[in-house]
């Protein structure tokens, strides 16, 4: 029994953060909804402390807004915020792409190609969750291979702001041209063409910024 230790408080906080963040991004908790720590603590089977800490992190990341002693609620989807987030996340992905491409093995490229096949199939089927998960898996190969944890953390912090708008557009039947761009990105990676891979990466994230402008 010595190997069994209490779950660290930080893990509870992180778990609460992930669950609440994902519900907001998926639209299960709509913009403008007032959230209460006591309610989420009960639903998650936690004390209020880790939920409060999760709320504070989500406020810092722009998914919640809070007025002390008054309310905490889900922020609206604001085009300017999405555009700014896309610029930052895009810059991080350009950075990791430049570093990762010369380091890629054939298995890494194949993982990217397989992820894009799943992405394409999910888009055709209208499966939003699977499409975005496959999209993450494709780009995560480059993030992982680059080994740049600072870039990974920055991208992870601001990507949820973008995903909220992407999910809404998918649900409204919006078109997605990323599959073809992904094909170009994977081909560039397979050829070891760093500059082309960076150009395509920039185009992908520029398209997401334009999605915000058209909202």
Short mmCIF file of C-alpha atoms in Angstrom, two decimals:
data_model
loop_
_atom_site.label_atom_id
_atom_site.label_comp_id
_atom_site.label_asym_id
_atom_site.label_seq_id
_atom_site.Cartn_x
_atom_site.Cartn_y
_atom_site.Cartn_z
CA UNK A 1 0.00 0.00 0.00
CA UNK A 2 3.00 2.34 0.24
CA UNK A 3 2.81 2.94 -3.51
CA UNK A 4 -0.70 4.39 -3.20
CA UNK A 5 -0.54 8.08 -2.39
CA UNK A 6 -3.16 10.82 -2.34
CA UNK A 7 -3.83 12.47 -5.70
CA UNK A 8 -1.97 15.76 -5.83
CA UNK A 9 -4.08 18.88 -5.50
CA UNK A 10 -2.51 20.24 -8.69
CA UNK A 11 -3.80 17.21 -10.58
CA UNK A 12 -7.33 17.86 -9.35
CA UNK A 13 -7.04 21.49 -10.42
CA UNK A 14 -5.74 20.47 -13.85
CA UNK A 15 -8.47 17.89 -14.30
CA UNK A 16 -11.16 20.41 -13.39
CA UNK A 17 -9.62 22.89 -15.80
CA UNK A 18 -9.58 20.40 -18.68
CA UNK A 19 -13.18 19.28 -18.18
CA UNK A 20 -14.57 22.81 -17.92
CA UNK A 21 -12.41 24.12 -20.78
CA UNK A 22 -13.50 21.31 -23.08
CA UNK A 23 -17.18 21.87 -22.25
CA UNK A 24 -16.85 25.58 -23.06
CA UNK A 25 -14.98 24.95 -26.30
CA UNK A 26 -17.52 22.31 -27.38
CA UNK A 27 -20.37 24.74 -26.74
CA UNK A 28 -21.87 22.59 -24.02
CA UNK A 29 -21.62 25.65 -21.79
CA UNK A 30 -22.78 28.52 -23.96
CA UNK A 31 -21.38 32.07 -24.03
CA UNK A 32 -22.94 34.22 -21.34
CA UNK A 33 -23.64 31.28 -19.05
CA UNK A 34 -22.93 32.03 -15.39
CA UNK A 35 -20.80 29.31 -13.81
CA UNK A 36 -20.59 28.58 -10.09
CA UNK A 37 -17.77 26.80 -8.33
CA UNK A 38 -20.10 24.98 -5.93
CA UNK A 39 -22.13 23.53 -8.80
CA UNK A 40 -19.08 22.31 -10.71
CA UNK A 41 -17.45 20.99 -7.56
CA UNK A 42 -20.51 18.82 -6.96
CA UNK A 43 -20.70 17.64 -10.57
CA UNK A 44 -17.00 16.78 -10.66
CA UNK A 45 -16.87 15.25 -7.21
CA UNK A 46 -14.27 17.75 -6.04
CA UNK A 47 -13.93 20.39 -3.39
CA UNK A 48 -14.48 23.99 -4.44
CA UNK A 49 -10.78 24.93 -4.19
CA UNK A 50 -9.53 23.18 -7.38
CA UNK A 51 -12.59 24.40 -9.29
CA UNK A 52 -11.87 27.99 -8.23
CA UNK A 53 -8.28 27.55 -9.39
CA UNK A 54 -9.52 26.19 -12.71
CA UNK A 55 -11.87 29.17 -13.07
CA UNK A 56 -8.98 31.56 -12.42
CA UNK A 57 -6.92 29.93 -15.16
CA UNK A 58 -9.82 30.05 -17.61
CA UNK A 59 -10.32 33.75 -16.85
CA UNK A 60 -6.64 34.33 -17.59
CA UNK A 61 -6.98 32.47 -20.88
CA UNK A 62 -10.06 34.38 -22.00
CA UNK A 63 -12.71 31.66 -21.83
CA UNK A 64 -14.29 33.03 -18.65
CA UNK A 65 -14.77 36.56 -17.34
CA UNK A 66 -15.26 37.40 -13.70
CA UNK A 67 -16.48 40.31 -11.65
CA UNK A 68 -15.40 39.85 -8.02
CA UNK A 69 -18.26 39.19 -5.61
CA UNK A 70 -20.70 39.22 -8.52
CA UNK A 71 -20.36 36.60 -11.28
CA UNK A 72 -18.14 34.37 -13.37
CA UNK A 73 -19.45 33.64 -16.85
CA UNK A 74 -18.43 32.26 -20.22
CA UNK A 75 -17.08 34.89 -22.58
CA UNK A 76 -18.63 35.51 -26.01
CA UNK A 77 -16.76 34.50 -29.14
CA UNK A 78 -15.09 37.76 -30.14
CA UNK A 79 -13.58 37.99 -33.62
CA UNK A 80 -10.66 40.17 -32.51
CA UNK A 81 -9.73 37.70 -29.78
CA UNK A 82 -9.84 34.78 -32.21
CA UNK A 83 -7.78 36.69 -34.75
CA UNK A 84 -5.15 37.56 -32.15
CA UNK A 85 -5.05 33.97 -30.90
CA UNK A 86 -4.67 32.64 -34.46
CA UNK A 87 -1.72 34.98 -35.05
CA UNK A 88 0.04 33.77 -31.90
CA UNK A 89 -0.71 30.08 -32.41
CA UNK A 90 0.24 30.33 -36.07
CA UNK A 91 3.60 31.86 -35.18
CA UNK A 92 4.27 29.02 -32.75
CA UNK A 93 3.41 26.41 -35.37
CA UNK A 94 5.63 28.09 -37.95
CA UNK A 95 8.48 27.98 -35.41
CA UNK A 96 8.05 24.29 -34.56
CA UNK A 97 7.62 23.37 -38.23
CA UNK A 98 10.92 25.02 -39.14
CA UNK A 99 12.70 23.08 -36.40
CA UNK A 100 10.87 19.77 -36.80
CA UNK A 101 10.96 19.14 -40.56
CA UNK A 102 14.69 18.27 -40.74
CA UNK A 103 14.22 15.90 -37.79
CA UNK A 104 11.23 13.95 -39.09
CA UNK A 105 11.42 10.20 -39.62
CA UNK A 106 9.32 8.32 -42.15
CA UNK A 107 7.07 7.13 -39.32
CA UNK A 108 6.38 10.73 -38.30
CA UNK A 109 5.35 11.69 -41.83
CA UNK A 110 3.15 8.61 -42.05
CA UNK A 111 1.48 9.56 -38.77
CA UNK A 112 0.72 12.99 -40.22
CA UNK A 113 -0.65 11.48 -43.42
CA UNK A 114 -2.86 9.06 -41.49
CA UNK A 115 -4.16 11.88 -39.29
CA UNK A 116 -5.09 13.87 -42.38
CA UNK A 117 -6.97 10.90 -43.81
CA UNK A 118 -8.98 10.75 -40.58
CA UNK A 119 -9.49 14.51 -40.75
CA UNK A 120 -10.78 14.37 -44.33
CA UNK A 121 -13.16 11.51 -43.56
CA UNK A 122 -14.49 13.27 -40.46
CA UNK A 123 -15.11 16.54 -42.34
CA UNK A 124 -17.03 14.67 -45.03
CA UNK A 125 -19.09 12.93 -42.34
CA UNK A 126 -19.75 16.17 -40.47
CA UNK A 127 -18.04 14.75 -37.38
CA UNK A 128 -16.72 17.92 -35.75
CA UNK A 129 -15.05 16.30 -32.75
CA UNK A 130 -13.18 13.70 -34.80
CA UNK A 131 -12.11 16.30 -37.38
CA UNK A 132 -10.61 18.63 -34.81
CA UNK A 133 -9.00 15.76 -32.91
CA UNK A 134 -7.35 14.52 -36.13
CA UNK A 135 -6.25 18.07 -36.95
CA UNK A 136 -4.57 18.32 -33.54
CA UNK A 137 -2.90 14.94 -34.03
CA UNK A 138 -1.42 16.00 -37.35
CA UNK A 139 0.08 19.25 -36.06
CA UNK A 140 1.11 17.67 -32.76
CA UNK A 141 3.62 15.49 -34.63
CA UNK A 142 5.58 18.61 -35.56
CA UNK A 143 5.21 20.08 -32.08
CA UNK A 144 6.50 16.88 -30.50
CA UNK A 145 9.42 16.44 -32.86
CA UNK A 146 10.51 20.07 -32.43
CA UNK A 147 10.89 19.53 -28.69
CA UNK A 148 9.99 23.18 -28.03
CA UNK A 149 7.93 23.04 -24.84
CA UNK A 150 7.50 26.81 -24.64
CA UNK A 151 5.95 26.92 -28.12
CA UNK A 152 3.77 23.92 -27.27
CA UNK A 153 2.50 25.54 -24.07
CA UNK A 154 1.77 28.84 -25.81
CA UNK A 155 -0.15 27.14 -28.61
CA UNK A 156 -2.10 25.02 -26.12
CA UNK A 157 -3.09 28.12 -24.17
CA UNK A 158 -4.60 30.03 -27.09
CA UNK A 159 -5.90 27.26 -29.37
CA UNK A 160 -9.19 26.84 -27.40
CA UNK A 161 -10.23 30.39 -28.34
CA UNK A 162 -9.90 29.41 -32.01
CA UNK A 163 -11.56 26.03 -31.61
CA UNK A 164 -14.78 27.58 -30.32
CA UNK A 165 -15.26 29.42 -33.60
CA UNK A 166 -14.19 26.43 -35.69
CA UNK A 167 -16.72 24.19 -33.98
CA UNK A 168 -19.49 26.70 -34.56
CA UNK A 169 -18.61 27.01 -38.24
CA UNK A 170 -18.52 23.24 -38.63
CA UNK A 171 -21.93 22.90 -36.97
CA UNK A 172 -23.32 25.54 -39.33
CA UNK A 173 -22.16 23.53 -42.32
CA UNK A 174 -19.16 25.71 -43.10
CA UNK A 175 -16.62 24.57 -45.66
CA UNK A 176 -13.14 23.45 -44.67
CA UNK A 177 -10.20 23.69 -47.05
CA UNK A 178 -7.59 22.47 -44.58
CA UNK A 179 -7.51 18.94 -46.01
CA UNK A 180 -5.81 20.12 -49.20
CA UNK A 181 -3.46 22.34 -47.22
CA UNK A 182 -2.65 19.40 -44.98
CA UNK A 183 -1.78 17.35 -48.07
CA UNK A 184 0.65 20.05 -49.15
CA UNK A 185 2.12 20.25 -45.65
CA UNK A 186 2.65 16.49 -45.42
CA UNK A 187 4.21 16.40 -48.90
CA UNK A 188 6.59 19.20 -47.95
CA UNK A 189 7.54 17.38 -44.77
CA UNK A 190 8.12 14.15 -46.68
CA UNK A 191 10.39 16.02 -49.10
CA UNK A 192 12.25 17.76 -46.28
CA UNK A 193 11.26 21.13 -47.78
CA UNK A 194 11.39 23.37 -44.73
CA UNK A 195 10.44 26.62 -46.47
CA UNK A 196 7.40 25.14 -48.21
CA UNK A 197 6.26 23.49 -44.98
CA UNK A 198 6.50 26.82 -43.16
CA UNK A 199 4.64 28.62 -45.99
CA UNK A 200 1.78 26.12 -45.88
CA UNK A 201 1.64 26.28 -42.08
CA UNK A 202 1.35 30.06 -42.30
CA UNK A 203 -1.45 29.71 -44.86
CA UNK A 204 -3.37 27.31 -42.62
CA UNK A 205 -3.35 29.67 -39.66
CA UNK A 206 -3.94 32.74 -41.81
CA UNK A 207 -7.11 31.03 -42.99
CA UNK A 208 -8.26 30.67 -39.40
CA UNK A 209 -7.66 34.35 -38.79
CA UNK A 210 -9.76 35.13 -41.86
CA UNK A 211 -12.48 32.88 -40.46
CA UNK A 212 -12.67 35.27 -37.51
CA UNK A 213 -12.85 38.29 -39.82
CA UNK A 214 -15.84 36.79 -41.63
CA UNK A 215 -17.70 36.02 -38.39
#
